[in-house]
Amino acid sequence: MSLLNNIYNISPVFLQNAFVSLYGFYWKNRRYGKAFEKHLEEAKNRESFSKKEWEVYQTIQLRNLLIHSFKNVPFYNKKYSKAGFSAKDFESFEIKDLKKLPCLTKDELRTYGSSTLLAVNKAKGKFYSSSGSTGTPIKVYFSKDFHRKWSALYEARVRNWAGVDYKMSRAMIGGRRVLSNSKLKPPFYRYNLAEKQAYFSAYHISSESSEQYVKELDKTKIKYLVGYATSIYLLSKNIQELGIKAPKLLAVLTSSEKLTEQMRFVIENVFQCKVFDAYSGVEACGLISENEFGELLFSPDSGILEILDDNGEEVLNGELGEVVSTGLLNYDQPLIRYRIGDCITLSKNQNSNGILNMPIIKQIEGRVEDVIVGENGRKMVRFHGIFIDIIGLIQSQLIQEKVNLIRVKLVVEKEFDKSQETIIVKRIVSQLGEVEINFEYVNTIGKTNSGKYKAVISRLNNG
């Protein structure tokens, strides 16, 4: 993979577009291939479920998942046997009984995710990496069927609710490194012909580059925009301040960070359309998405949601609690009572303005990171790609002390060696330009006064 990346990085733009399109063809087939349309139709049909029908559906799915996991996943067989459970117990298991089962921690997923947490009869698949909002590298196993089921849910509950679909031309501002260096040299996107997708860099947004971003958005004739909430907001803010007219879109779909009302207001005004927010993660064990009434709804067919206090007890509606989710789609690497690391609040009023009987979320508290400033005043977020596939890394934190000074805190295992520092440095420089980077090895990384862990911290007053 590193050889392919090196070839891509030294290739001219037209060849990079060809590489992106080839990968797009593979990616499109993986997500929207055989059985996708069937899964999509089923997901849409379930939207008419009553609360009782959802309860029955989740109970059946949960029992099947637990029986399968006990019989086929060594990690759960050992853990649940030790807790006194047998496969027979799960035949009559109820959702309220979930609290009797031990939680799955992010550290357990990181440690056992590629060994005993996999089903012995797993389907052919691939691992996808993320450091998530906690800075802890993890790998999640996706078979093609699981990938298509998850893609169908996203299509039904995110795009469909926003009035768009995967066949329309779109732009994406995300974490993939489509530009090979930190220089402000256009074009700032690469084009995926297979999916009619213009993939824009999240790492080159500045007041200087924003006019070019708008020209390129116009050129690609996109219908809607998808990506990191903060990156889209930073671009929108620049466009607004410069007095540039952006293309009118059908919708903007945000994810990965907390979307504030100020961010929503600016984005909607700049692109003259509604913003639809969503929350999930590479773990794909729970999907929250926004409907036409601005309500955030949890999809009960994506997983079973628990919101717990510090003592592991369910909180009341209207109270903040930790997300614990049991994914109902992934039988190859089941995530049962998984502690995601984020916190949410359920609305006190659970009566939707729509007809859907899904849990209504008041607010999502996770994924709030600081903005980092790079060369030419560029502002960017979401630096988890720097730490993906770093051997022996347990947890990380990136701190910007000055514009040209970065401190990296690392919690590592014995497998980590100094050669990994070189990889991290190269990745940081490719995004920020030439900066001084200091490493600090610690036993733990502390939380803020509010009890949150932040993967990215800025000591600058950058607004």
XYZ file of C-alpha atoms in Angstrom:
463
model
C 0.000 0.000 0.000
C 2.851 2.420 0.792
C 4.307 1.766 -2.698
C 0.956 2.663 -4.298
C 0.767 5.794 -2.155
C 4.266 6.805 -3.256
C 3.357 6.297 -6.923
C 0.169 8.312 -6.429
C 2.016 11.153 -4.686
C 4.512 11.671 -7.538
C 1.938 11.316 -10.320
C 0.466 14.261 -12.273
C -3.097 15.344 -11.447
C -4.728 13.545 -14.393
C -3.177 10.232 -13.296
C -4.185 10.855 -9.687
C -7.761 11.347 -10.914
C -7.490 8.020 -12.758
C -6.213 6.272 -9.600
C -9.018 7.834 -7.524
C -11.602 6.727 -10.100
C -10.266 3.162 -10.157
C -10.450 3.019 -6.375
C -13.908 4.613 -6.605
C -15.067 1.811 -8.893
C -13.890 -0.799 -6.370
C -15.396 1.153 -3.457
C -18.728 1.637 -5.250
C -19.027 -2.095 -5.989
C -18.105 -3.000 -2.427
C -20.853 -0.822 -0.934
C -23.564 -0.897 -3.617
C -23.099 -4.304 -5.194
C -25.142 -7.480 -4.855
C -28.048 -7.292 -2.341
C -27.604 -3.547 -1.615
C -30.950 -2.647 -3.215
C -32.683 -5.436 -1.253
C -31.157 -4.184 2.017
C -32.174 -0.624 1.116
C -35.800 -1.595 0.465
C -35.926 -3.523 3.749
C -34.492 -0.557 5.671
C -37.095 1.794 4.187
C -39.912 -0.657 4.960
C -38.869 -0.878 8.615
C -39.342 2.868 9.002
C -43.091 2.264 9.373
C -42.561 0.063 12.461
C -44.446 0.877 15.651
C -42.515 1.020 18.937
C -43.756 -2.486 19.750
C -42.648 -3.800 16.360
C -39.203 -2.263 16.883
C -38.969 -3.948 20.288
C -39.869 -7.337 18.829
C -37.446 -6.826 15.927
C -34.556 -5.827 18.205
C -35.228 -8.699 20.611
C -35.103 -11.291 17.833
C -31.951 -9.744 16.345
C -30.279 -9.556 19.762
C -30.983 -13.206 20.591
C -29.632 -14.351 17.235
C -26.511 -12.227 17.684
C -25.819 -13.437 21.235
C -26.300 -17.121 20.381
C -24.039 -16.755 17.332
C -21.389 -14.861 19.328
C -21.373 -17.376 22.170
C -20.982 -20.310 19.795
C -18.633 -18.780 17.209
C -16.651 -15.913 18.762
C -14.011 -17.142 21.255
C -13.820 -13.783 23.070
C -17.519 -13.843 23.995
C -17.632 -17.566 24.701
C -14.920 -17.121 27.311
C -16.277 -13.875 28.742
C -19.911 -14.934 28.970
C -19.113 -18.433 30.236
C -17.080 -16.847 33.018
C -20.082 -14.649 33.826
C -22.265 -17.772 34.149
C -24.123 -17.696 30.825
C -24.789 -20.537 28.378
C -26.117 -20.481 24.809
C -29.493 -21.658 26.153
C -29.796 -18.504 28.273
C -29.736 -16.308 25.171
C -32.726 -18.059 23.572
C -35.072 -16.164 25.908
C -32.878 -13.104 26.442
C -34.634 -9.726 26.683
C -33.268 -6.272 25.860
C -33.550 -5.272 29.526
C -31.175 -8.155 30.355
C -28.303 -6.525 28.456
C -27.156 -4.795 31.644
C -26.259 -8.254 32.998
C -23.554 -8.627 30.330
C -20.103 -7.033 30.709
C -19.266 -4.102 28.430
C -16.759 -4.283 25.580
C -14.092 -1.603 25.928
C -12.215 0.167 23.163
C -8.987 -1.299 24.536
C -10.424 -4.827 24.247
C -11.430 -4.130 20.645
C -7.937 -2.843 19.916
C -6.281 -5.841 21.595
C -8.532 -8.716 20.426
C -10.235 -7.247 17.351
C -8.086 -9.160 14.878
C -7.976 -12.410 16.860
C -10.509 -13.813 19.352
C -13.135 -11.120 18.657
C -13.532 -12.524 15.152
C -16.001 -15.312 14.402
C -14.320 -18.618 13.616
C -16.516 -18.921 10.513
C -16.239 -15.275 9.450
C -16.980 -14.248 5.879
C -14.227 -12.898 3.661
C -13.667 -9.235 4.448
C -11.290 -6.364 5.194
C -10.222 -4.344 8.202
C -10.807 -0.581 8.233
C -8.861 1.569 10.640
C -9.677 4.633 12.657
C -8.342 6.283 15.761
C -11.842 7.572 16.474
C -12.599 10.500 18.720
C -10.592 8.983 21.577
C -7.257 8.814 19.773
C -7.077 5.057 20.316
C -6.332 3.150 17.085
C -8.830 0.398 16.299
C -9.610 -1.887 13.358
C -13.113 -2.998 12.415
C -13.802 -6.001 10.197
C -16.207 -5.537 7.280
C -17.466 -8.338 5.066
C -19.056 -7.226 1.804
C -22.522 -8.138 3.030
C -22.115 -6.194 6.269
C -20.705 -3.257 4.302
C -23.745 -3.259 2.004
C -26.208 -3.527 4.880
C -24.539 -0.563 6.576
C -24.417 1.409 3.304
C -28.124 0.701 2.783
C -28.929 2.100 6.224
C -26.856 5.216 5.505
C -28.623 5.643 2.159
C -32.068 5.235 3.730
C -31.592 7.304 6.884
C -29.069 9.977 5.833
C -29.191 10.661 2.092
C -32.853 9.725 1.581
C -34.001 11.877 4.501
C -31.994 14.769 3.039
C -33.606 14.350 -0.399
C -30.474 13.129 -2.208
C -29.019 9.761 -3.209
C -25.707 8.036 -3.923
C -26.190 8.293 -7.688
C -26.141 12.113 -7.688
C -22.956 14.097 -8.230
C -21.503 15.207 -4.933
C -18.465 16.735 -3.232
C -16.732 15.319 -0.188
C -14.477 17.100 2.303
C -12.943 14.305 4.339
C -9.862 12.772 5.856
C -8.310 11.069 2.849
C -5.088 12.662 1.634
C -5.929 13.413 -1.990
C -3.251 16.124 -2.266
C 0.274 14.891 -1.781
C 1.737 17.886 0.067
C 0.839 20.889 2.185
C 1.393 23.547 -0.499
C -1.548 25.723 -1.550
C -1.443 24.638 -5.167
C -4.756 24.018 -6.979
C -6.726 22.042 -7.898
C -7.759 21.223 -4.331
C -9.770 18.158 -5.274
C -9.422 14.898 -7.164
C -12.299 13.493 -9.188
C -13.789 10.038 -8.726
C -15.507 9.415 -12.055
C -17.004 6.103 -10.910
C -19.189 7.835 -8.307
C -19.373 11.375 -9.763
C -17.588 12.505 -6.627
C -15.233 15.478 -6.258
C -13.063 14.722 -3.212
C -11.782 17.985 -1.724
C -8.887 18.312 0.683
C -9.774 19.093 4.298
C -6.186 20.257 4.867
C -5.868 23.175 2.430
C -8.779 25.384 3.480
C -7.714 28.998 4.021
C -8.870 32.502 3.198
C -6.399 32.450 0.295
C -7.649 29.162 -1.188
C -11.409 29.476 -0.590
C -12.202 31.319 -3.825
C -10.530 28.500 -5.759
C -12.546 25.937 -3.765
C -15.748 27.695 -4.900
C -14.614 27.746 -8.540
C -13.901 24.037 -8.355
C -17.259 23.308 -6.680
C -18.926 25.158 -9.559
C -16.842 23.347 -12.147
C -17.772 19.879 -10.881
C -21.537 20.702 -10.900
C -22.229 18.946 -7.623
C -25.733 18.469 -6.197
C -24.798 18.103 -2.539
C -21.833 18.294 -0.167
C -20.724 15.732 2.438
C -17.974 15.841 5.037
C -16.488 16.954 8.320
C -18.722 19.534 10.026
C -15.847 21.790 11.067
C -14.079 21.681 7.691
C -17.270 22.599 5.826
C -17.926 25.361 8.348
C -14.405 26.818 8.007
C -14.771 26.896 4.225
C -18.267 28.424 4.500
C -17.035 31.078 6.919
C -14.246 32.089 4.521
C -16.705 32.235 1.602
C -19.047 34.415 3.650
C -16.299 36.796 4.792
C -14.926 37.129 1.261
C -18.383 37.839 -0.157
C -18.117 35.012 -2.713
C -21.240 33.378 -4.122
C -21.188 29.619 -3.597
C -23.260 27.194 -5.686
C -26.793 26.516 -4.421
C -26.981 22.895 -3.274
C -29.771 20.446 -2.470
C -28.289 19.572 0.925
C -25.148 19.526 3.056
C -24.526 16.331 5.064
C -22.216 16.762 8.063
C -20.629 14.225 10.380
C -17.587 13.366 12.531
C -17.713 16.441 14.791
C -20.225 18.332 16.861
C -22.289 20.638 14.647
C -23.118 23.842 16.517
C -26.029 26.146 15.711
C -23.545 28.817 14.568
C -21.925 26.365 12.168
C -25.335 25.277 10.841
C -26.440 28.900 10.318
C -23.328 29.851 8.327
C -23.300 26.703 6.153
C -27.006 26.957 5.338
C -26.688 30.598 4.368
C -23.640 30.056 2.171
C -24.962 27.019 0.268
C -28.657 28.062 0.430
C -29.878 24.684 1.622
C -30.558 22.690 4.765
C -27.819 20.964 6.720
C -28.486 17.365 7.811
C -26.255 16.125 10.611
C -25.400 12.489 11.345
C -23.335 10.442 13.796
C -21.882 6.962 13.515
C -18.270 5.803 13.285
C -16.095 3.134 11.727
C -17.447 0.670 14.305
C -20.855 0.884 12.558
C -22.801 -0.222 15.620
C -25.203 2.698 15.793
C -26.529 5.374 13.424
C -28.008 8.735 14.406
C -29.319 10.934 11.608
C -31.396 14.076 11.154
C -34.865 14.109 9.601
C -36.665 16.941 7.777
C -37.902 18.369 11.078
C -34.392 18.784 12.469
C -34.771 15.845 14.858
C -31.840 13.505 15.466
C -33.145 9.922 15.405
C -31.367 6.701 16.368
C -31.969 3.859 13.895
C -33.048 0.822 15.983
C -32.020 -1.590 13.211
C -28.417 -0.350 13.381
C -28.007 -1.361 17.003
C -29.384 -1.293 20.534
C -28.612 1.964 22.304
C -27.909 2.311 26.016
C -27.116 5.650 27.659
C -25.487 5.091 31.040
C -24.188 7.089 34.001
C -20.839 6.570 35.736
C -22.301 3.655 37.708
C -23.490 1.836 34.597
C -27.154 2.664 35.208
C -29.458 4.060 32.530
C -29.942 7.825 32.733
C -33.301 9.549 32.466
C -34.379 11.254 29.249
C -32.880 14.734 29.219
C -29.752 13.644 31.135
C -26.289 13.270 29.632
C -24.836 9.771 29.582
C -22.197 7.549 27.985
C -23.087 5.725 24.769
C -23.001 1.931 24.989
C -24.143 0.302 21.753
C -24.728 -3.244 20.548
C -24.371 -3.458 16.782
C -26.929 -5.714 15.107
C -25.347 -6.037 11.653
C -21.787 -7.309 12.072
C -21.704 -11.045 12.826
C -18.034 -11.430 11.871
C -16.733 -9.105 14.601
C -19.706 -8.478 16.913
C -19.568 -5.384 19.094
C -21.808 -6.131 22.064
C -22.323 -3.448 24.716
C -19.470 -1.502 23.144
C -18.324 1.646 24.980
C -17.846 4.036 22.074
C -16.397 6.871 24.174
C -18.931 9.592 23.350
C -21.842 10.974 25.339
C -25.367 11.896 24.255
C -28.641 13.132 25.726
C -32.030 11.676 24.810
C -34.813 14.236 24.375
C -37.357 14.409 27.193
C -40.086 14.577 24.559
C -39.971 11.364 22.537
C -42.931 12.266 20.310
C -41.551 12.953 16.821
C -43.016 15.550 14.467
C -42.744 12.839 11.824
C -44.284 9.367 11.778
C -41.145 7.456 12.749
C -41.018 5.634 16.094
C -37.301 5.970 16.725
C -35.462 7.333 19.798
C -34.978 11.118 19.556
C -31.568 12.473 20.509
C -31.365 15.979 21.999
C -27.630 16.429 21.537
C -24.383 14.601 20.827
C -21.468 15.640 23.022
C -18.626 13.688 21.391
C -15.916 14.631 18.940
C -15.151 18.211 19.883
C -11.603 18.977 18.821
C -9.569 22.166 18.487
C -8.658 23.699 15.137
C -5.005 23.491 14.072
C -3.375 26.269 12.027
C -0.929 25.368 9.250
C 0.995 27.194 6.559
C -0.689 30.229 4.952
C -3.246 30.391 7.758
C -4.924 27.115 6.776
C -7.254 25.764 9.476
C -7.957 22.054 9.801
C -9.298 19.387 12.136
C -9.421 15.576 12.438
C -5.791 14.421 12.575
C -6.571 10.772 13.322
C -5.075 9.700 9.965
C -1.637 10.530 11.339
C -1.844 7.633 13.798
C -3.536 4.931 11.707
C -1.624 1.608 11.597
C 1.157 2.785 13.921
C 2.489 -0.428 15.481
C 2.358 -0.529 19.285
C 0.366 2.712 19.683
C -2.308 2.667 22.406
C -3.347 6.316 22.554
C -2.262 9.644 21.096
C -2.751 13.380 21.413
C -1.566 16.169 19.139
C -0.936 19.580 20.753
C -0.137 22.742 18.795
C 1.999 24.924 21.085
C 2.872 27.466 18.359
C 2.182 27.719 14.635
C 5.513 25.994 13.966
C 5.687 23.780 17.082
C 3.754 20.532 17.605
C 3.937 18.311 20.678
C 2.802 14.704 20.298
C 1.847 12.703 23.386
C 1.951 8.931 22.966
C 0.951 5.973 25.112
C 2.696 2.944 23.609
C 3.376 -0.752 24.060
C 6.737 -2.523 23.782
C 6.117 -3.216 20.056
C 6.470 0.502 19.330
C 9.906 1.613 18.133
C 11.478 4.898 17.081
C 10.961 4.155 13.392
C 7.248 4.842 14.002
C 8.185 8.402 14.962
C 9.495 8.942 11.426
C 6.142 7.871 9.955
C 4.243 10.221 12.271
C 6.570 13.141 11.498
C 6.232 12.606 7.754
C 2.443 12.575 7.996
C 2.289 15.727 10.134
C 4.647 17.648 7.849
C 2.689 16.594 4.762
C -0.392 18.222 6.287
C 1.015 21.228 8.145
C 4.261 21.984 6.310
C 7.665 22.267 8.009
C 7.134 22.385 11.765
C 9.124 21.366 14.817
C 7.725 18.158 16.325
C 8.495 16.996 19.859
C 7.446 13.584 21.186
C 6.415 12.958 24.767
C 5.872 9.409 26.022
C 3.403 9.128 28.891
C 1.588 6.398 30.811
C -1.826 8.022 30.415
C -3.339 11.018 28.658
C -5.473 13.138 30.947
C -8.994 14.388 30.355
C -10.349 17.922 30.473
C -12.103 19.375 33.526
C -15.410 18.260 32.015
C -14.149 14.671 31.883
C -13.584 14.557 28.126
C -10.572 13.266 26.243
C -9.361 15.500 23.396
C -7.263 14.013 20.598
C -6.291 17.464 19.270
C -5.488 20.532 21.371
C -4.467 24.009 20.232
C -2.715 26.510 22.509
C -3.309 29.197 19.874
C -6.152 31.674 19.953
C -7.367 30.924 16.437
C -11.097 31.432 16.811
